[in-house]
Amino acid sequence: MSMRPTPPDIDTDLIIIGAGVSGINLASKLADTGVKFWLLGSPFESQLAKAGVLENTPLPEGTVGLKFIEEEMENLKAKQISHRSSLCTGIELTEGGYKVLTKFQNFTTKIVVIATGKKQKSLGFDGEADLFHKGISDCTVCDFPLYREKPVAIVGNHEYTIRAAKLMKQHTSPVSLLWYGSGNAPQLDGIDVFENVTNLSARGDEVLEEISFDHSSGSQVLKVRGLFVEGKPVPSLEFLSPLSLNAHEGHVQIDEEFKTSAENVYAMGDITGKTSNYEGALDHANRLFEVLKAKLGIN
Ligand SMILES: Cc1cc2nc3c(=O)[nH]c(=O)nc-3n(C[C@H](O)[C@H](O)[C@H](O)COP(=O)(O)OP(=O)(O)OC[C@H]3O[C@@H](n4cnc5c(N)ncnc54)[C@H](O)[C@@H]3O)c2cc1C
């Protein structure tokens, strides 16, 4: 069997790792400057794509995150931005800067912008990994159409958990909310709420069939077809470990010019821990663009 040869490295001046709101917007601005750059990552994996109807943004009321991301993608295409959906799997230090690795292609670059945001963290309960995408999902907005008229549960303990439960309630019944760990659970109309959920376990031969768990007033077994894990999104920096970045609770530390502790490596958006919403991510992209303009001598 012949192996496909790895294509030669692409040499560029700047790479944006992460195609969420911040990455897309910085790319869109850089596109008008003539700077040689690449954007890496899948916009459809961004938080906004999974957010559903957006709240507290200056966008028109009722804007749906996924629709908005699709429009942003059209803009990127129109501007002919060099973009790959591949994930960055690692990074190496080179003489002239950095080598950014992906599964299919590597890039050499002088400047790196980290915009990898946050994502849903698996809870690590029994059956979660085995039944992932076989009834267990980490994106209610993406997968709710598959579970119309079917019994489902949502697990987590964040405002996004509540939002996911309300969304499911519009499309199916019964909906159970498993408020994971400690803290006061919200009371929601038409949703069965279980507090202080621990020892969650999911079972099923081919697909999810039932879940069991302990809660504040006993133990429970539920027959469900869908279980949505919707907790607090968290950052991940493991693939960047060779950079030895200063980080705090998984967030990259930056100064007022978005510089990290590694030379010519910048970070913006949720990965910095300095913002956690659409407007903040957009503001970072706008401000970092000004910093890069000055650095690269763009008019
Ligand atoms: C369910 C939910 C609902 C929300 N609702 C709202 C709301 O109503 N209003 C609001 O203002 N905000 C909301 N937010 C928050 C908002 O979406 C985020 O704060 C904002 O989108 C963050 O943008 P970002 O560019 O920093 O990161 P992200 O959106 O997290 O994008 C990061 C990108 O980096 C990519 N990536 C990660 N690792 C790699 C890698 N190794 N290589 C390449 N790419 C990588 C990801 O795939 C993703 O495309 C919501 C978030 C969630 C999860």
mmCIF file of N, CA and C and ligand atoms in Angstrom, residues 17-23 40-43 45-48 50-51 53-57 86-88 115-118 160 163 230 233 239 268-271 276-279 281, ligand 1:
data_model
loop_
_atom_site.group_PDB
_atom_site.id
_atom_site.type_symbol
_atom_site.label_atom_id
_atom_site.label_comp_id
_atom_site.label_asym_id
_atom_site.label_seq_id
_atom_site.Cartn_x
_atom_site.Cartn_y
_atom_site.Cartn_z
ATOM 1 N N ILE A 17 -4.344 30.557 14.533
ATOM 2 C CA ILE A 17 -4.808 29.206 14.878
ATOM 3 C C ILE A 17 -6.140 29.359 15.601
ATOM 4 N N GLY A 18 -7.219 28.958 14.953
ATOM 5 C CA GLY A 18 -8.547 29.066 15.546
ATOM 6 C C GLY A 18 -9.447 29.943 14.696
ATOM 7 N N ALA A 19 -10.555 29.358 14.218
ATOM 8 C CA ALA A 19 -11.461 30.099 13.324
ATOM 9 C C ALA A 19 -12.821 30.324 13.978
ATOM 10 N N GLY A 20 -12.793 30.893 15.169
ATOM 11 C CA GLY A 20 -14.026 31.361 15.816
ATOM 12 C C GLY A 20 -14.217 32.834 15.474
ATOM 13 N N VAL A 21 -15.056 33.512 16.238
ATOM 14 C CA VAL A 21 -15.326 34.928 15.962
ATOM 15 C C VAL A 21 -14.039 35.743 15.894
ATOM 16 N N SER A 22 -13.152 35.561 16.868
ATOM 17 C CA SER A 22 -11.947 36.396 16.898
ATOM 18 C C SER A 22 -11.052 36.083 15.707
ATOM 19 N N GLY A 23 -10.814 34.789 15.439
ATOM 20 C CA GLY A 23 -9.931 34.402 14.336
ATOM 21 C C GLY A 23 -10.475 34.844 12.986
ATOM 22 N N LEU A 40 -6.305 28.797 10.363
ATOM 23 C CA LEU A 40 -6.474 27.356 10.591
ATOM 24 C C LEU A 40 -7.630 27.096 11.542
ATOM 25 N N GLY A 41 -8.408 26.044 11.284
ATOM 26 C CA GLY A 41 -9.465 25.640 12.216
ATOM 27 C C GLY A 41 -10.837 25.694 11.568
ATOM 28 N N SER A 42 -11.783 24.975 12.167
ATOM 29 C CA SER A 42 -13.122 24.900 11.586
ATOM 30 C C SER A 42 -14.095 25.873 12.249
ATOM 31 N N PRO A 43 -14.614 26.823 11.468
ATOM 32 C CA PRO A 43 -15.596 27.764 12.027
ATOM 33 C C PRO A 43 -16.826 27.040 12.582
ATOM 34 N N GLU A 45 -16.858 24.450 14.258
ATOM 35 C CA GLU A 45 -16.552 23.930 15.591
ATOM 36 C C GLU A 45 -16.429 25.062 16.606
ATOM 37 N N SER A 46 -16.683 26.284 16.171
ATOM 38 C CA SER A 46 -16.516 27.413 17.098
ATOM 39 C C SER A 46 -17.703 27.472 18.064
ATOM 40 N N GLN A 47 -17.513 28.191 19.149
ATOM 41 C CA GLN A 47 -18.599 28.293 20.144
ATOM 42 C C GLN A 47 -19.839 28.965 19.565
ATOM 43 N N LEU A 48 -19.594 30.003 18.758
ATOM 44 C CA LEU A 48 -20.745 30.736 18.235
ATOM 45 C C LEU A 48 -21.607 29.840 17.350
ATOM 46 N N LYS A 50 -22.289 26.921 17.798
ATOM 47 C CA LYS A 50 -23.065 26.011 18.633
ATOM 48 C C LYS A 50 -23.958 26.732 19.629
ATOM 49 N N ALA A 51 -24.009 28.065 19.508
ATOM 50 C CA ALA A 51 -24.666 28.857 20.557
ATOM 51 C C ALA A 51 -26.176 28.979 20.424
ATOM 52 N N VAL A 53 -29.620 30.824 19.360
ATOM 53 C CA VAL A 53 -29.983 32.246 19.230
ATOM 54 C C VAL A 53 -29.098 33.064 20.175
ATOM 55 N N LEU A 54 -28.430 34.071 19.628
ATOM 56 C CA LEU A 54 -27.458 34.829 20.431
ATOM 57 C C LEU A 54 -28.144 35.842 21.336
ATOM 58 N N GLU A 55 -27.569 36.006 22.526
ATOM 59 C CA GLU A 55 -28.090 36.974 23.492
ATOM 60 C C GLU A 55 -27.012 38.005 23.787
ATOM 61 N N ASN A 56 -27.446 39.200 24.179
ATOM 62 C CA ASN A 56 -26.521 40.272 24.606
ATOM 63 C C ASN A 56 -25.444 40.576 23.587
ATOM 64 N N THR A 57 -25.809 40.661 22.331
ATOM 65 C CA THR A 57 -24.848 41.097 21.316
ATOM 66 C C THR A 57 -25.457 42.292 20.573
ATOM 67 N N SER A 86 -8.227 22.188 9.070
ATOM 68 C CA SER A 86 -7.478 21.239 9.917
ATOM 69 C C SER A 86 -7.168 21.825 11.294
ATOM 70 N N LEU A 87 -7.078 20.916 12.254
ATOM 71 C CA LEU A 87 -6.650 21.317 13.590
ATOM 72 C C LEU A 87 -5.139 21.393 13.630
ATOM 73 N N CYS A 88 -4.624 22.341 14.376
ATOM 74 C CA CYS A 88 -3.186 22.361 14.645
ATOM 75 C C CYS A 88 -2.922 21.275 15.691
ATOM 76 N N ALA A 115 -6.003 31.689 18.732
ATOM 77 C CA ALA A 115 -7.406 32.120 18.919
ATOM 78 C C ALA A 115 -8.274 30.873 19.063
ATOM 79 N N THR A 116 -7.793 29.944 19.889
ATOM 80 C CA THR A 116 -8.436 28.621 19.942
ATOM 81 C C THR A 116 -9.581 28.527 20.941
ATOM 82 N N GLY A 117 -9.941 29.618 21.560
ATOM 83 C CA GLY A 117 -11.171 29.682 22.355
ATOM 84 C C GLY A 117 -11.292 28.615 23.427
ATOM 85 N N LYS A 118 -12.522 28.138 23.585
ATOM 86 C CA LYS A 118 -12.811 27.118 24.598
ATOM 87 C C LYS A 118 -13.722 26.087 23.969
ATOM 88 N N TYR A 160 -25.321 27.634 30.004
ATOM 89 C CA TYR A 160 -25.535 26.969 28.712
ATOM 90 C C TYR A 160 -26.308 25.656 28.896
ATOM 91 N N ARG A 163 -29.878 26.763 28.946
ATOM 92 C CA ARG A 163 -30.299 27.153 27.602
ATOM 93 C C ARG A 163 -30.572 25.908 26.746
ATOM 94 N N GLU A 230 -23.656 19.518 28.395
ATOM 95 C CA GLU A 230 -23.621 20.965 28.122
ATOM 96 C C GLU A 230 -23.146 21.717 29.356
ATOM 97 N N PRO A 233 -17.673 25.728 28.988
ATOM 98 C CA PRO A 233 -16.567 25.510 28.052
ATOM 99 C C PRO A 233 -15.224 25.819 28.734
ATOM 100 N N PHE A 239 -1.615 21.250 22.910
ATOM 101 C CA PHE A 239 -0.858 21.154 21.647
ATOM 102 C C PHE A 239 0.191 22.255 21.515
ATOM 103 N N MET A 268 -5.699 35.916 21.536
ATOM 104 C CA MET A 268 -6.896 36.778 21.667
ATOM 105 C C MET A 268 -8.141 35.912 21.858
ATOM 106 N N GLY A 269 -9.220 36.548 22.291
ATOM 107 C CA GLY A 269 -10.488 35.834 22.456
ATOM 108 C C GLY A 269 -10.526 35.030 23.754
ATOM 109 N N ASP A 270 -11.433 34.056 23.799
ATOM 110 C CA ASP A 270 -11.711 33.333 25.041
ATOM 111 C C ASP A 270 -10.511 32.583 25.612
ATOM 112 N N ILE A 271 -9.546 32.232 24.753
ATOM 113 C CA ILE A 271 -8.383 31.475 25.238
ATOM 114 C C ILE A 271 -7.576 32.295 26.237
ATOM 115 N N SER A 276 -15.411 36.468 27.316
ATOM 116 C CA SER A 276 -16.153 35.204 27.180
ATOM 117 C C SER A 276 -17.475 35.449 26.450
ATOM 118 N N ASN A 277 -17.453 36.410 25.514
ATOM 119 C CA ASN A 277 -18.657 36.631 24.714
ATOM 120 C C ASN A 277 -18.290 37.169 23.328
ATOM 121 N N TYR A 278 -19.306 37.257 22.505
ATOM 122 C CA TYR A 278 -19.115 37.692 21.115
ATOM 123 C C TYR A 278 -18.425 39.046 21.035
ATOM 124 N N GLU A 279 -18.962 40.012 21.766
ATOM 125 C CA GLU A 279 -18.422 41.381 21.665
ATOM 126 C C GLU A 279 -16.967 41.450 22.094
ATOM 127 N N ALA A 281 -14.730 39.004 21.999
ATOM 128 C CA ALA A 281 -13.875 38.351 21.003
ATOM 129 C C ALA A 281 -13.646 39.273 19.806
HETATM 130 C C1 LIG B 1 -23.577 27.300 24.021
HETATM 131 C C2 LIG B 1 -22.966 28.674 23.932
HETATM 132 C C3 LIG B 1 -23.793 29.777 23.838
HETATM 133 C C4 LIG B 1 -23.224 31.063 23.756
HETATM 134 N N1 LIG B 1 -24.050 32.123 23.646
HETATM 135 C C5 LIG B 1 -23.537 33.366 23.527
HETATM 136 C C6 LIG B 1 -24.399 34.498 23.371
HETATM 137 O O1 LIG B 1 -25.609 34.344 23.297
HETATM 138 N N2 LIG B 1 -23.848 35.746 23.281
HETATM 139 C C7 LIG B 1 -22.484 35.942 23.333
HETATM 140 O O2 LIG B 1 -22.040 37.100 23.253
HETATM 141 N N3 LIG B 1 -21.635 34.884 23.492
HETATM 142 C C8 LIG B 1 -22.132 33.609 23.583
HETATM 143 N N4 LIG B 1 -21.293 32.542 23.743
HETATM 144 C C9 LIG B 1 -19.855 32.801 23.881
HETATM 145 C C10 LIG B 1 -19.211 33.162 22.528
HETATM 146 O O3 LIG B 1 -19.648 32.260 21.541
HETATM 147 C C11 LIG B 1 -17.697 33.083 22.672
HETATM 148 O O4 LIG B 1 -17.281 33.905 23.731
HETATM 149 C C12 LIG B 1 -16.942 33.559 21.425
HETATM 150 O O5 LIG B 1 -17.537 33.021 20.282
HETATM 151 C C13 LIG B 1 -15.490 33.166 21.544
HETATM 152 O O6 LIG B 1 -14.843 33.317 20.312
HETATM 153 P P1 LIG B 1 -13.327 32.834 20.163
HETATM 154 O O7 LIG B 1 -12.932 33.259 18.769
HETATM 155 O O8 LIG B 1 -12.488 33.333 21.274
HETATM 156 O O9 LIG B 1 -13.300 31.256 20.330
HETATM 157 P P2 LIG B 1 -14.166 30.011 19.826
HETATM 158 O O10 LIG B 1 -15.502 30.390 19.365
HETATM 159 O O11 LIG B 1 -14.069 29.007 20.912
HETATM 160 O O12 LIG B 1 -13.367 29.525 18.551
HETATM 161 C C14 LIG B 1 -12.150 28.835 18.659
HETATM 162 C C15 LIG B 1 -11.838 28.157 17.355
HETATM 163 O O13 LIG B 1 -10.558 27.531 17.456
HETATM 164 C C16 LIG B 1 -10.651 26.236 16.932
HETATM 165 N N5 LIG B 1 -9.584 25.414 17.507
HETATM 166 C C17 LIG B 1 -9.489 24.906 18.750
HETATM 167 N N6 LIG B 1 -8.363 24.186 18.869
HETATM 168 C C18 LIG B 1 -7.745 24.262 17.654
HETATM 169 C C19 LIG B 1 -6.563 23.715 17.133
HETATM 170 N N7 LIG B 1 -5.766 22.935 17.865
HETATM 171 N N8 LIG B 1 -6.238 23.978 15.842
HETATM 172 C C20 LIG B 1 -7.020 24.769 15.062
HETATM 173 N N9 LIG B 1 -8.168 25.302 15.515
HETATM 174 C C21 LIG B 1 -8.517 25.051 16.797
HETATM 175 C C22 LIG B 1 -12.055 25.777 17.305
HETATM 176 O O14 LIG B 1 -12.442 24.673 16.514
HETATM 177 C C23 LIG B 1 -12.834 27.047 16.997
HETATM 178 O O15 LIG B 1 -13.157 27.126 15.636
HETATM 179 C C24 LIG B 1 -21.809 31.245 23.785
HETATM 180 C C25 LIG B 1 -20.979 30.119 23.846
HETATM 181 C C26 LIG B 1 -21.550 28.845 23.922
HETATM 182 C C27 LIG B 1 -20.642 27.650 24.000
#
